[in-house]
């Protein structure tokens, strides 16, 4: 988990810097909050899903789907709140969100697949 968190923090720093450079019209605070939000949500998702694998591997798919749906609702809620509170930055914020979301989605999926492979290898030994 430690390696995962270090990678996640490094990714978050890179995403924040890239967003600041590519979208200078987005306020710095909004950029940092968006990167921090994705970092926290992704870490929480990973922790819940990997913990569910340890408890009961048969319920893994149910937990994974429930966490995915909950995070999508949370993302939608964040988008609505930010778009209503920052109407002048709506287009830029939506663009930043749409660019950052797939980065964290790919990161989480890759990390989960690697974790599952590692666990499978450990069980076979």
Tab-separated table of C-alpha atoms in Angstrom:
chain	number	residue	atom	x	y	z
A	1	UNK	CA	0.000	0.000	0.000
A	2	UNK	CA	2.925	2.309	0.691
A	3	UNK	CA	4.230	2.025	-2.879
A	4	UNK	CA	0.730	2.676	-4.179
A	5	UNK	CA	0.351	5.837	-2.087
A	6	UNK	CA	3.742	7.172	-3.160
A	7	UNK	CA	2.830	6.592	-6.805
A	8	UNK	CA	-0.539	8.253	-6.269
A	9	UNK	CA	1.013	11.334	-4.668
A	10	UNK	CA	3.572	11.590	-7.487
A	11	UNK	CA	0.771	11.294	-10.054
A	12	UNK	CA	-1.230	13.963	-8.245
A	13	UNK	CA	1.722	16.361	-8.236
A	14	UNK	CA	2.299	15.758	-11.956
A	15	UNK	CA	-1.392	16.233	-12.749
A	16	UNK	CA	-1.560	19.459	-10.733
A	17	UNK	CA	1.496	20.914	-12.485
A	18	UNK	CA	0.258	19.832	-15.929
A	19	UNK	CA	-3.182	21.312	-15.274
A	20	UNK	CA	-1.676	24.600	-14.081
A	21	UNK	CA	0.474	24.798	-17.202
A	22	UNK	CA	-2.167	23.710	-19.721
A	23	UNK	CA	-5.132	25.580	-18.227
A	24	UNK	CA	-3.767	28.820	-16.755
A	25	UNK	CA	-7.244	30.388	-16.738
A	26	UNK	CA	-8.406	27.911	-14.083
A	27	UNK	CA	-7.730	29.329	-10.592
A	28	UNK	CA	-4.795	27.720	-8.794
A	29	UNK	CA	-6.993	26.852	-5.817
A	30	UNK	CA	-9.495	25.034	-8.007
A	31	UNK	CA	-6.696	23.112	-9.707
A	32	UNK	CA	-5.159	22.018	-6.412
A	33	UNK	CA	-8.534	21.104	-4.941
A	34	UNK	CA	-9.411	19.059	-8.008
A	35	UNK	CA	-6.106	17.169	-7.916
A	36	UNK	CA	-6.446	16.624	-4.160
A	37	UNK	CA	-10.026	15.453	-4.555
A	38	UNK	CA	-9.056	12.828	-7.130
A	39	UNK	CA	-6.107	11.722	-4.994
A	40	UNK	CA	-8.275	11.176	-1.926
A	41	UNK	CA	-11.137	9.482	-3.793
A	42	UNK	CA	-8.754	7.191	-5.684
A	43	UNK	CA	-6.882	6.211	-2.505
A	44	UNK	CA	-10.157	5.519	-0.708
A	45	UNK	CA	-11.456	3.426	-3.597
A	46	UNK	CA	-8.266	1.387	-3.704
A	47	UNK	CA	-8.268	0.833	0.039
A	48	UNK	CA	-11.903	-0.316	0.117
A	49	UNK	CA	-11.552	-2.639	-2.863
A	50	UNK	CA	-8.269	-4.227	-1.780
A	51	UNK	CA	-9.587	-4.659	1.748
A	52	UNK	CA	-12.703	-6.390	0.416
A	53	UNK	CA	-10.465	-8.835	-1.447
A	54	UNK	CA	-8.791	-9.820	1.806
A	55	UNK	CA	-12.059	-10.360	3.643
A	56	UNK	CA	-14.100	-12.225	1.054
A	57	UNK	CA	-12.854	-12.682	-2.484
A	58	UNK	CA	-16.309	-13.813	-3.648
A	59	UNK	CA	-17.834	-10.431	-2.781
A	60	UNK	CA	-15.040	-8.530	-4.517
A	61	UNK	CA	-17.047	-7.859	-7.684
A	62	UNK	CA	-20.042	-6.558	-5.724
A	63	UNK	CA	-17.876	-4.258	-3.619
A	64	UNK	CA	-15.935	-3.077	-6.669
A	65	UNK	CA	-19.112	-2.204	-8.563
A	66	UNK	CA	-20.668	-0.493	-5.543
A	67	UNK	CA	-17.546	1.618	-4.973
A	68	UNK	CA	-17.396	2.510	-8.674
A	69	UNK	CA	-21.039	3.626	-8.767
A	70	UNK	CA	-20.640	5.598	-5.528
A	71	UNK	CA	-17.569	7.388	-6.868
A	72	UNK	CA	-19.376	8.252	-10.105
A	73	UNK	CA	-22.224	9.790	-8.112
A	74	UNK	CA	-19.682	11.691	-6.033
A	75	UNK	CA	-17.957	12.961	-9.187
A	76	UNK	CA	-21.285	14.094	-10.596
A	77	UNK	CA	-22.138	15.885	-7.363
A	78	UNK	CA	-18.756	17.638	-7.379
A	79	UNK	CA	-19.254	18.740	-10.978
A	80	UNK	CA	-22.709	20.143	-10.277
A	81	UNK	CA	-21.594	22.006	-7.137
A	82	UNK	CA	-18.523	23.492	-8.831
A	83	UNK	CA	-20.391	24.455	-11.977
A	84	UNK	CA	-23.049	26.231	-9.951
A	85	UNK	CA	-20.553	27.975	-7.685
A	86	UNK	CA	-18.071	28.938	-10.435
A	87	UNK	CA	-20.235	29.728	-13.489
A	88	UNK	CA	-17.568	31.902	-15.117
A	89	UNK	CA	-15.072	29.020	-14.937
A	90	UNK	CA	-17.546	26.277	-15.910
A	91	UNK	CA	-16.059	25.460	-19.301
A	92	UNK	CA	-12.463	25.396	-18.068
A	93	UNK	CA	-13.320	23.407	-14.950
A	94	UNK	CA	-15.273	20.825	-16.955
A	95	UNK	CA	-12.383	20.483	-19.393
A	96	UNK	CA	-9.915	20.005	-16.540
A	97	UNK	CA	-12.200	17.458	-14.885
A	98	UNK	CA	-12.680	15.581	-18.166
A	99	UNK	CA	-8.909	15.425	-18.708
A	100	UNK	CA	-7.959	14.456	-15.160
A	101	UNK	CA	-10.639	11.795	-14.614
A	102	UNK	CA	-9.300	9.301	-17.197
A	103	UNK	CA	-5.766	9.673	-15.849
A	104	UNK	CA	-6.853	8.555	-12.382
A	105	UNK	CA	-9.167	5.909	-13.839
A	106	UNK	CA	-6.298	4.308	-15.765
A	107	UNK	CA	-4.010	4.595	-12.735
A	108	UNK	CA	-6.512	2.924	-10.407
A	109	UNK	CA	-7.349	0.162	-12.880
A	110	UNK	CA	-3.683	-0.595	-13.514
A	111	UNK	CA	-2.860	-0.579	-9.810
A	112	UNK	CA	-5.784	-2.910	-9.058
A	113	UNK	CA	-4.802	-5.367	-11.794
A	114	UNK	CA	-1.205	-5.407	-10.524
A	115	UNK	CA	-2.447	-5.939	-6.974
A	116	UNK	CA	-4.635	-8.865	-8.038
A	117	UNK	CA	-1.746	-10.470	-9.949
A	118	UNK	CA	0.556	-10.043	-6.949
A	119	UNK	CA	-2.016	-11.611	-4.617
A	120	UNK	CA	-2.545	-14.512	-7.017
A	121	UNK	CA	1.218	-15.119	-7.247
A	122	UNK	CA	1.508	-15.034	-3.450
A	123	UNK	CA	-1.272	-17.605	-3.065
A	124	UNK	CA	0.330	-19.956	-5.606
A	125	UNK	CA	3.671	-19.994	-3.784
